[in-house]
Tab-separated table of C-alpha atoms in Angstrom:
chain	number	residue	atom	x	y	z
A	242	MET	CA	0.016	0.012	0.007
A	243	SER	CA	1.260	3.435	-0.885
A	244	LYS	CA	1.786	5.620	2.211
A	245	ALA	CA	2.005	9.355	2.545
A	246	LEU	CA	3.573	11.497	5.251
A	247	ILE	CA	2.113	14.970	5.555
A	248	LEU	CA	4.202	17.602	7.331
A	249	LYS	CA	2.144	20.656	8.331
A	250	SER	CA	4.221	23.690	9.193
A	251	SER	CA	1.764	26.577	9.473
A	252	ILE	CA	1.295	28.428	12.778
A	253	LEU	CA	-2.220	29.507	11.847
A	254	GLY	CA	-4.126	26.426	12.990
A	255	GLU	CA	-7.565	25.996	11.466
A	256	TYR	CA	-7.150	29.243	9.508
A	257	SER	CA	-4.096	27.936	7.651
A	258	GLN	CA	-4.543	27.838	3.892
A	259	SER	CA	-1.668	25.368	3.477
A	260	SER	CA	-3.132	22.992	6.065
A	261	GLN	CA	-6.498	23.169	4.347
A	262	LEU	CA	-4.824	22.177	1.073
A	263	ALA	CA	-3.055	19.343	2.881
A	264	ASP	CA	-6.396	18.135	4.223
A	265	TYR	CA	-7.829	18.216	0.711
A	266	LEU	CA	-4.906	16.191	-0.605
A	267	GLN	CA	-5.224	13.776	2.337
A	268	ASP	CA	-8.870	13.087	1.494
A	269	ARG	CA	-7.963	12.329	-2.094
A	270	PHE	CA	-5.055	10.123	-1.153
A	271	GLU	CA	-7.036	8.113	1.394
A	272	SER	CA	-9.932	7.715	-1.010
A	273	ARG	CA	-7.552	5.851	-3.318
A	274	HIS	CA	-5.260	4.075	-0.871
A	275	GLY	CA	-7.534	3.578	2.084
A	276	ALA	CA	-7.776	4.718	5.693
A	277	GLY	CA	-4.479	4.567	7.523
A	278	SER	CA	-2.456	5.311	4.397
A	279	VAL	CA	-1.581	8.830	5.595
A	280	THR	CA	0.506	9.931	8.592
A	281	VAL	CA	0.195	13.581	9.625
A	282	ARG	CA	2.837	15.382	11.652
A	283	ASN	CA	1.928	18.905	12.702
A	284	LEU	CA	5.171	20.750	13.286
A	285	ALA	CA	3.370	23.707	14.857
A	286	ASP	CA	1.384	21.680	17.369
A	287	THR	CA	4.444	19.557	18.266
A	288	PRO	CA	7.418	21.726	17.347
A	289	VAL	CA	10.964	20.512	16.935
A	290	GLU	CA	13.507	22.367	19.077
A	291	VAL	CA	15.668	25.031	17.558
A	292	LEU	CA	19.146	23.577	16.948
A	293	ASP	CA	21.945	24.767	19.253
A	294	ALA	CA	25.493	23.608	19.954
A	295	GLU	CA	24.404	21.042	22.534
A	296	LEU	CA	21.813	19.404	20.280
A	297	MET	CA	24.094	19.628	17.231
A	298	ALA	CA	26.701	17.604	19.103
A	299	ALA	CA	24.150	14.881	19.801
A	300	LEU	CA	23.028	14.687	16.192
A	301	ARG	CA	26.592	14.456	15.034
A	302	GLY	CA	27.185	11.528	17.403
A	303	SER	CA	30.156	13.269	18.960
A	304	VAL	CA	29.085	12.999	22.606
A	305	ALA	CA	30.320	10.101	24.758
A	306	GLU	CA	27.845	10.664	27.582
A	307	PRO	CA	24.800	12.603	26.233
A	308	THR	CA	22.746	14.766	28.504
A	309	PRO	CA	18.978	14.067	28.854
A	310	ALA	CA	18.289	16.906	26.372
A	311	GLN	CA	20.709	15.360	23.912
A	312	GLN	CA	19.173	11.937	24.324
A	313	ASP	CA	15.709	13.392	23.652
A	314	ALA	CA	16.979	15.234	20.581
A	315	LEU	CA	18.605	12.139	19.113
A	316	ALA	CA	15.460	10.051	19.769
A	317	LEU	CA	13.290	12.638	18.033
A	318	SER	CA	15.670	12.872	15.093
A	319	ASP	CA	15.631	9.089	14.762
A	320	THR	CA	11.845	9.151	14.726
A	321	LEU	CA	11.672	11.855	12.086
A	322	VAL	CA	14.163	10.065	9.859
A	323	GLU	CA	12.296	6.739	10.227
A	324	GLU	CA	9.045	8.524	9.220
A	325	LEU	CA	10.733	9.718	6.030
A	326	LYS	CA	11.975	6.190	5.253
A	327	ALA	CA	8.626	4.546	5.982
A	328	HIS	CA	6.560	6.584	3.448
A	329	ASP	CA	6.879	6.706	-0.278
A	330	THR	CA	5.080	10.050	-0.722
A	331	ILE	CA	6.127	13.066	1.342
A	332	VAL	CA	3.781	16.081	1.420
A	333	ILE	CA	5.230	19.267	2.858
A	334	THR	CA	3.240	22.412	3.536
A	335	ALA	CA	5.394	25.466	3.068
A	336	PRO	CA	3.613	28.757	3.807
A	337	MET	CA	5.766	31.785	3.050
A	338	TYR	CA	6.656	33.840	6.109
A	339	ASN	CA	8.872	36.860	5.353
A	340	PHE	CA	9.889	35.294	2.025
A	341	ASN	CA	11.024	31.970	3.458
A	342	ILE	CA	9.777	28.749	5.063
A	343	SER	CA	8.456	28.746	8.608
A	344	THR	CA	10.739	28.215	11.599
A	345	GLN	CA	8.739	25.059	12.303
A	346	LEU	CA	9.692	23.563	8.958
A	347	LYS	CA	13.318	24.734	9.201
A	348	THR	CA	13.830	22.991	12.564
A	349	TRP	CA	12.461	19.747	11.058
A	350	CYS	CA	15.012	20.121	8.254
A	351	ASP	CA	17.771	20.544	10.822
A	352	PHE	CA	16.780	17.344	12.620
A	353	VAL	CA	16.592	15.124	9.546
A	354	ALA	CA	19.860	16.308	7.934
A	355	ARG	CA	22.386	13.984	9.610
A	356	ALA	CA	25.732	13.032	8.192
A	357	GLY	CA	26.091	9.266	8.012
A	358	VAL	CA	22.362	8.773	8.456
A	359	THR	CA	20.501	10.680	5.733
A	360	PHE	CA	23.549	11.764	3.670
A	361	ARG	CA	27.301	11.428	3.424
A	362	TYR	CA	30.185	13.200	1.771
A	363	THR	CA	32.214	11.309	-0.789
A	364	GLU	CA	35.139	12.213	-3.069
A	365	GLN	CA	32.526	13.002	-5.714
A	366	GLY	CA	30.480	15.173	-3.410
A	367	ALA	CA	27.422	14.713	-1.236
A	368	GLU	CA	25.284	11.548	-1.538
A	369	GLY	CA	21.746	11.469	-0.125
A	370	PHE	CA	20.300	8.295	1.384
A	371	ILE	CA	16.615	9.167	1.316
A	372	THR	CA	15.885	8.027	-2.214
A	373	GLY	CA	12.874	6.692	-4.092
A	374	LYS	CA	10.490	9.256	-2.613
A	375	ARG	CA	7.934	11.432	-4.285
A	376	VAL	CA	7.699	14.872	-2.681
A	377	ILE	CA	4.760	17.266	-3.066
A	378	VAL	CA	5.176	20.767	-1.687
A	379	LEU	CA	2.046	22.834	-1.016
A	380	THR	CA	3.250	26.421	-0.756
A	381	THR	CA	1.016	29.328	0.088
A	382	ARG	CA	1.840	33.026	-0.182
A	383	GLY	CA	0.100	36.315	0.504
A	384	GLY	CA	1.602	37.938	-2.590
A	385	LEU	CA	2.793	36.864	-6.020
A	386	HIS	CA	6.279	35.364	-5.873
A	387	ARG	CA	6.401	32.341	-8.124
A	388	ASP	CA	9.266	32.456	-10.680
A	389	THR	CA	10.724	35.636	-9.189
A	390	ASP	CA	14.002	36.222	-7.386
A	391	HIS	CA	12.133	36.722	-4.098
A	392	ASP	CA	10.744	33.192	-4.079
A	393	LEU	CA	13.281	31.683	-1.732
A	394	ILE	CA	11.196	28.688	-0.800
A	395	THR	CA	11.255	26.776	-4.106
A	396	PRO	CA	15.030	26.772	-4.628
A	397	TYR	CA	15.751	26.170	-0.935
A	398	LEU	CA	13.514	23.110	-0.710
A	399	ARG	CA	14.780	21.737	-4.056
A	400	THR	CA	18.339	22.073	-2.774
A	401	PHE	CA	17.732	20.719	0.740
A	402	LEU	CA	15.555	17.764	-0.330
A	403	GLY	CA	17.844	16.958	-3.242
A	404	PHE	CA	20.818	16.944	-0.853
A	405	LEU	CA	19.117	14.157	1.096
A	406	GLY	CA	18.348	12.221	-2.089
A	407	MET	CA	14.816	13.371	-2.848
A	408	THR	CA	14.778	14.747	-6.406
A	409	ASP	CA	11.238	13.859	-7.548
A	410	ILE	CA	9.619	17.088	-6.284
A	411	GLU	CA	6.376	18.748	-7.375
A	412	PHE	CA	5.187	22.180	-6.244
A	413	VAL	CA	1.587	23.295	-5.916
A	414	TYR	CA	1.242	27.084	-5.483
A	415	ALA	CA	-1.491	29.165	-3.897
A	416	GLU	CA	-0.535	32.843	-4.268
A	417	GLY	CA	-2.177	36.222	-3.752
A	418	LEU	CA	-3.903	35.089	-0.544
A	419	ALA	CA	-3.625	38.574	0.997
A	420	MET	CA	-4.866	40.355	-2.148
A	421	GLY	CA	-8.599	40.294	-1.636
A	422	GLU	CA	-11.456	37.821	-1.692
A	423	GLU	CA	-11.436	37.284	-5.446
A	424	ALA	CA	-7.693	36.562	-5.406
A	425	VAL	CA	-8.165	34.159	-2.498
A	426	GLY	CA	-10.901	32.253	-4.315
A	427	SER	CA	-8.841	32.015	-7.469
A	428	ALA	CA	-5.715	30.873	-5.539
A	429	ARG	CA	-7.661	28.141	-3.717
A	430	ALA	CA	-9.278	26.926	-6.903
A	431	SER	CA	-5.981	26.887	-8.750
A	432	ALA	CA	-4.215	24.995	-5.942
A	433	ARG	CA	-6.991	22.432	-5.685
A	434	ALA	CA	-6.890	21.945	-9.451
A	435	GLY	CA	-3.144	21.423	-9.118
A	436	ILE	CA	-3.722	18.727	-6.492
A	437	ASP	CA	-6.459	17.113	-8.639
A	438	ALA	CA	-3.932	16.937	-11.511
A	439	LEU	CA	-1.471	14.954	-9.408
A	440	SER	CA	-1.424	11.209	-9.918
A	441	LEU	CA	-1.926	10.098	-6.322
C-alpha cells in the first residue's frame, strides 16, 4: 500500500490555507489508498526544538555521555528520519513567512539532515540516502512570488531535499492570498486543481 507522510508547518491552525490544502490532498489520497495510508505530523502543534550547539553535538554523534536533552533530541531525530523512510510520498506544507519557510519547517530540516544517516560526503560530493521518494510541496503566499528572485522557498527546498536524495519534487502554489477575496478564491481553486492533476 502506498503511504503518505504529511508535514504541516503553518502556525495559523484551522485558519491555515496550506493546512486546508493538505487536508484536501489527504482526502484524495485516502480515497484511493484507504484509511491509515496517511500519517500527519503537525510541526506547529508539536514543534521541533531550535538547533543549538548542545543538540548539534548529539546529532553528530560526537558525545560520549549525552545529557537528557541530547538523548531526547537524538530520539526525536531518529523518529523523524524513520518517518521519512517509511513513506513513499512526502507532502510538505510550506507557507511563506517573510519570504521563506516557517521556523517550524526549518527545525524539522535541521533534525533530519544527519551526516552518516541521511547523507554522506564522498570524493565525488554529497550523496543522499533518502531516495525513491515522491515529494509534493504545497506552498501558500500572501503575494505573487512564483518564478521571481524573491521566491526563496522553491530553490531552498529543491536544494535541501535533493541533498538528502529526494529529487522527484512537485510544487503546488497558492498565491495572492492577501490580495482580496477574489484573489483568495482564485488561488484556492488553482491549488486544488493542481492537487487534482497529481497522480496520487
